[in-house]
Structure formats: C-alpha cells, structure tokens
PDB file of C-alpha atoms in Angstrom:
ATOM      1  CA  GLN A 103     -16.039   3.502  -9.113  1.00  0.00           C
ATOM      2  CA  VAL A 104     -13.935   3.211  -6.113  1.00  0.00           C
ATOM      3  CA  GLN A 105     -12.485   6.240  -3.966  1.00  0.00           C
ATOM      4  CA  LEU A 106      -9.378   5.318  -1.904  1.00  0.00           C
ATOM      5  CA  VAL A 107      -8.179   7.623   1.076  1.00  0.00           C
ATOM      6  CA  GLU A 108      -4.811   6.995   2.600  1.00  0.00           C
ATOM      7  CA  SER A 109      -4.088   8.123   6.311  1.00  0.00           C
ATOM      8  CA  GLY A 110      -1.542   7.580   9.079  1.00  0.00           C
ATOM      9  CA  GLY A 111       1.567   9.000   7.612  1.00  0.00           C
ATOM     10  CA  GLY A 112       3.681  11.270   9.615  1.00  0.00           C
ATOM     11  CA  LEU A 113       7.050  11.923  10.826  1.00  0.00           C
ATOM     12  CA  VAL A 114       8.824   9.208  12.868  1.00  0.00           C
ATOM     13  CA  GLN A 115      12.335   8.345  14.073  1.00  0.00           C
ATOM     14  CA  ALA A 116      14.453   5.556  12.454  1.00  0.00           C
ATOM     15  CA  GLY A 117      13.599   2.415  14.086  1.00  0.00           C
ATOM     16  CA  GLY A 118       9.987   3.382  14.859  1.00  0.00           C
ATOM     17  CA  SER A 119       6.860   2.251  13.554  1.00  0.00           C
ATOM     18  CA  LEU A 120       3.742   3.694  11.608  1.00  0.00           C
ATOM     19  CA  ARG A 121       0.451   2.104  10.351  1.00  0.00           C
ATOM     20  CA  LEU A 122      -1.019   3.430   7.077  1.00  0.00           C
ATOM     21  CA  SER A 123      -4.593   2.910   6.425  1.00  0.00           C
ATOM     22  CA  CYS A 124      -6.509   2.839   2.898  1.00  0.00           C
ATOM     23  CA  ALA A 125     -10.110   3.365   3.098  1.00  0.00           C
ATOM     24  CA  ALA A 126     -12.156   2.347   0.267  1.00  0.00           C
ATOM     25  CA  SER A 127     -15.755   3.642  -0.549  1.00  0.00           C
ATOM     26  CA  GLY A 128     -17.923   2.937  -3.731  1.00  0.00           C
ATOM     27  CA  ARG A 129     -18.259  -0.229  -5.218  1.00  0.00           C
ATOM     28  CA  THR A 130     -17.576  -3.400  -3.126  1.00  0.00           C
ATOM     29  CA  PHE A 131     -14.080  -3.240  -2.101  1.00  0.00           C
ATOM     30  CA  SER A 132     -13.668  -6.986  -1.261  1.00  0.00           C
ATOM     31  CA  GLY A 133     -13.429  -7.872  -4.910  1.00  0.00           C
ATOM     32  CA  TYR A 134     -10.205  -5.812  -5.473  1.00  0.00           C
ATOM     33  CA  ARG A 135      -6.688  -6.644  -5.023  1.00  0.00           C
ATOM     34  CA  VAL A 136      -4.781  -3.862  -3.340  1.00  0.00           C
ATOM     35  CA  GLY A 137      -1.309  -2.514  -3.734  1.00  0.00           C
ATOM     36  CA  TRP A 138       0.900  -0.207  -1.726  1.00  0.00           C
ATOM     37  CA  PHE A 139       3.440   1.818  -3.546  1.00  0.00           C
ATOM     38  CA  ARG A 140       5.705   4.775  -2.686  1.00  0.00           C
ATOM     39  CA  GLN A 141       7.448   7.480  -4.493  1.00  0.00           C
ATOM     40  CA  ALA A 142      10.122   9.391  -3.202  1.00  0.00           C
ATOM     41  CA  PRO A 143      11.391  12.896  -4.617  1.00  0.00           C
ATOM     42  CA  GLY A 144      13.140  12.572  -7.793  1.00  0.00           C
ATOM     43  CA  LYS A 145      12.441   8.720  -8.021  1.00  0.00           C
ATOM     44  CA  GLU A 146      10.109   6.535  -9.838  1.00  0.00           C
ATOM     45  CA  ARG A 147       6.928   5.114  -8.000  1.00  0.00           C
ATOM     46  CA  GLU A 148       8.035   1.804  -6.379  1.00  0.00           C
ATOM     47  CA  PHE A 149       5.971  -1.163  -5.241  1.00  0.00           C
ATOM     48  CA  VAL A 150       5.822  -2.154  -1.607  1.00  0.00           C
ATOM     49  CA  ALA A 151       3.141  -4.779  -0.917  1.00  0.00           C
ATOM     50  CA  TRP A 152       0.341  -6.546  -2.352  1.00  0.00           C
ATOM     51  CA  ILE A 153      -2.621  -8.323  -1.135  1.00  0.00           C
ATOM     52  CA  ASN A 154      -5.327 -10.406  -2.573  1.00  0.00           C
ATOM     53  CA  TRP A 155      -8.998  -9.947  -2.161  1.00  0.00           C
ATOM     54  CA  SER A 156      -9.363 -12.216   0.732  1.00  0.00           C
ATOM     55  CA  GLY A 157      -6.238 -11.227   2.614  1.00  0.00           C
ATOM     56  CA  GLY A 158      -4.783 -14.860   2.468  1.00  0.00           C
ATOM     57  CA  ILE A 159      -2.106 -14.052  -0.055  1.00  0.00           C
ATOM     58  CA  THR A 160       0.398 -11.197   0.408  1.00  0.00           C
ATOM     59  CA  TYR A 161       3.519 -10.259  -1.763  1.00  0.00           C
ATOM     60  CA  TYR A 162       6.421  -7.821  -0.630  1.00  0.00           C
ATOM     61  CA  ALA A 163       9.244  -6.084  -2.211  1.00  0.00           C
ATOM     62  CA  ASP A 164      12.616  -7.304  -1.117  1.00  0.00           C
ATOM     63  CA  SER A 165      13.301  -3.844   0.488  1.00  0.00           C
ATOM     64  CA  VAL A 166      10.538  -4.079   3.006  1.00  0.00           C
ATOM     65  CA  LYS A 167      10.155  -7.780   3.494  1.00  0.00           C
ATOM     66  CA  GLY A 168      10.390  -8.663   7.166  1.00  0.00           C
ATOM     67  CA  ARG A 169       9.673  -5.126   8.377  1.00  0.00           C
ATOM     68  CA  PHE A 170       6.320  -4.400   6.741  1.00  0.00           C
ATOM     69  CA  THR A 171       2.972  -6.124   6.911  1.00  0.00           C
ATOM     70  CA  ILE A 172      -0.069  -5.705   4.695  1.00  0.00           C
ATOM     71  CA  SER A 173      -3.609  -6.819   5.846  1.00  0.00           C
ATOM     72  CA  ARG A 174      -7.044  -6.036   5.178  1.00  0.00           C
ATOM     73  CA  ASP A 175     -10.524  -5.824   6.851  1.00  0.00           C
ATOM     74  CA  ASN A 176     -13.086  -6.172   4.216  1.00  0.00           C
ATOM     75  CA  ALA A 177     -15.855  -5.323   6.714  1.00  0.00           C
ATOM     76  CA  LYS A 178     -14.183  -1.931   7.259  1.00  0.00           C
ATOM     77  CA  ASN A 179     -13.220  -1.614   3.559  1.00  0.00           C
ATOM     78  CA  THR A 180      -9.904  -1.000   4.765  1.00  0.00           C
ATOM     79  CA  VAL A 181      -6.497  -2.256   3.898  1.00  0.00           C
ATOM     80  CA  TYR A 182      -3.645  -1.519   6.364  1.00  0.00           C
ATOM     81  CA  LEU A 183       0.277  -1.287   5.991  1.00  0.00           C
ATOM     82  CA  GLN A 184       2.095  -1.814   9.189  1.00  0.00           C
ATOM     83  CA  MET A 185       5.603  -0.522   8.932  1.00  0.00           C
ATOM     84  CA  ASN A 186       8.033  -1.602  11.514  1.00  0.00           C
ATOM     85  CA  SER A 187      12.020  -0.639  11.949  1.00  0.00           C
ATOM     86  CA  LEU A 188      11.785   2.289   9.674  1.00  0.00           C
ATOM     87  CA  LYS A 189      14.579   3.477   7.869  1.00  0.00           C
ATOM     88  CA  ALA A 190      15.656   6.871   6.447  1.00  0.00           C
ATOM     89  CA  GLU A 191      15.257   5.384   2.912  1.00  0.00           C
ATOM     90  CA  ASP A 192      11.536   4.431   3.625  1.00  0.00           C
ATOM     91  CA  THR A 193      10.923   8.240   3.415  1.00  0.00           C
ATOM     92  CA  ALA A 194       8.308   8.527   0.762  1.00  0.00           C
ATOM     93  CA  VAL A 195       4.580   9.427  -0.210  1.00  0.00           C
ATOM     94  CA  TYR A 196       2.797   6.171   0.191  1.00  0.00           C
ATOM     95  CA  TYR A 197      -0.029   5.273  -2.251  1.00  0.00           C
ATOM     96  CA  CYS A 198      -2.735   2.577  -2.126  1.00  0.00           C
ATOM     97  CA  ALA A 199      -4.307   1.266  -5.320  1.00  0.00           C
ATOM     98  CA  ALA A 200      -6.832  -1.218  -6.194  1.00  0.00           C
ATOM     99  CA  ALA A 201      -7.275  -3.459  -9.147  1.00  0.00           C
ATOM    100  CA  ARG A 202      -9.706  -6.201 -10.228  1.00  0.00           C
ATOM    101  CA  ALA A 203      -6.890  -8.219 -11.963  1.00  0.00           C
ATOM    102  CA  VAL A 204      -3.813  -9.967 -10.262  1.00  0.00           C
ATOM    103  CA  VAL A 205      -1.482  -6.958 -11.091  1.00  0.00           C
ATOM    104  CA  ARG A 206       0.774  -7.052  -8.057  1.00  0.00           C
ATOM    105  CA  ASP A 207       3.851  -4.661  -8.817  1.00  0.00           C
ATOM    106  CA  ILE A 208       2.673  -3.151 -12.122  1.00  0.00           C
ATOM    107  CA  PRO A 209       1.412   0.469 -11.251  1.00  0.00           C
ATOM    108  CA  VAL A 210      -0.168   1.058 -14.759  1.00  0.00           C
ATOM    109  CA  ARG A 211      -2.512  -1.864 -14.465  1.00  0.00           C
ATOM    110  CA  TYR A 212      -4.369  -0.579 -11.187  1.00  0.00           C
ATOM    111  CA  ASP A 213      -7.683   0.819 -11.572  1.00  0.00           C
ATOM    112  CA  TYR A 214      -7.733   3.404  -8.788  1.00  0.00           C
ATOM    113  CA  TRP A 215      -5.548   5.127  -6.803  1.00  0.00           C
ATOM    114  CA  GLY A 216      -5.393   7.172  -3.656  1.00  0.00           C
ATOM    115  CA  GLN A 217      -3.867  10.702  -3.162  1.00  0.00           C
ATOM    116  CA  GLY A 218      -1.155   9.469  -0.962  1.00  0.00           C
ATOM    117  CA  THR A 219       0.250  10.159   2.566  1.00  0.00           C
ATOM    118  CA  GLN A 220       3.781  11.147   3.420  1.00  0.00           C
ATOM    119  CA  VAL A 221       6.016   9.183   5.540  1.00  0.00           C
ATOM    120  CA  THR A 222       9.085  10.811   6.866  1.00  0.00           C
ATOM    121  CA  VAL A 223      11.612   9.012   8.697  1.00  0.00           C
ATOM    122  CA  SER A 224      14.432  10.947  10.512  1.00  0.00           C
ATOM    123  CA  SER A 225      17.755   9.376  10.859  1.00  0.00           C
TER     124      SER A 225
END
C-alpha cells in the first residue's frame, strides 16, 4: 500500500504561483510513477503532469506546458508540482496518483490516489 497526501493548495491571484506537494508513505515510493490530475466542479478529472520513477522524464498537458513543472525527491518520498503564471481556469481540486506501470494520462490505471488539495485562482 502507498498512502498519498497532497498539500500546498490555496487561494492565489491570477499570475501568481503555488507549489503543491505529494507526500508518500508505505511501500518504496521510488518505484512508482506519479501523475498530477485536477478536477473542476462539473468537469471530468483532467491530466496535468507526469513524472517517471527517477524524475528524468516528465510529461505535461498542453494547457500547463511552460507554466507548471513536476519534480520529485525520492529521498523525501515527495513529488512536487510548481505552478506559475496561474490562470482562473487552473482552479480545481488537484490530486496526485501513483502507478507502477507507465500510465501517464489514464486515471483509471493508477494504483493509488491522494485526497486532493484545492487550488483557487482569482481573476
């Protein structure tokens, strides 16, 4: 089992920045690929970013490319999502998820999910 806890969400003005953290406990986290997803009210869960087990390969949704950066520190069992130049449309609950397989943007194939952290961007 892997337990994931997101933190770092909050209220920020458009153009501002936030850094989300996804802290893992349980099994060896370094063996898992991690994705960030988000879900706005009334919308489906949307892929945001993905990182492989070593942190050497990343993948982003077009909507966040160039603004968001995913990274990980396996010594701290933590994955980060640095969000810059935030827009009102980035408002959502952000979730991190972990998978043994290379699943990237397919939510149903992830093994573990966190509870989410709210990000609200005011315009």
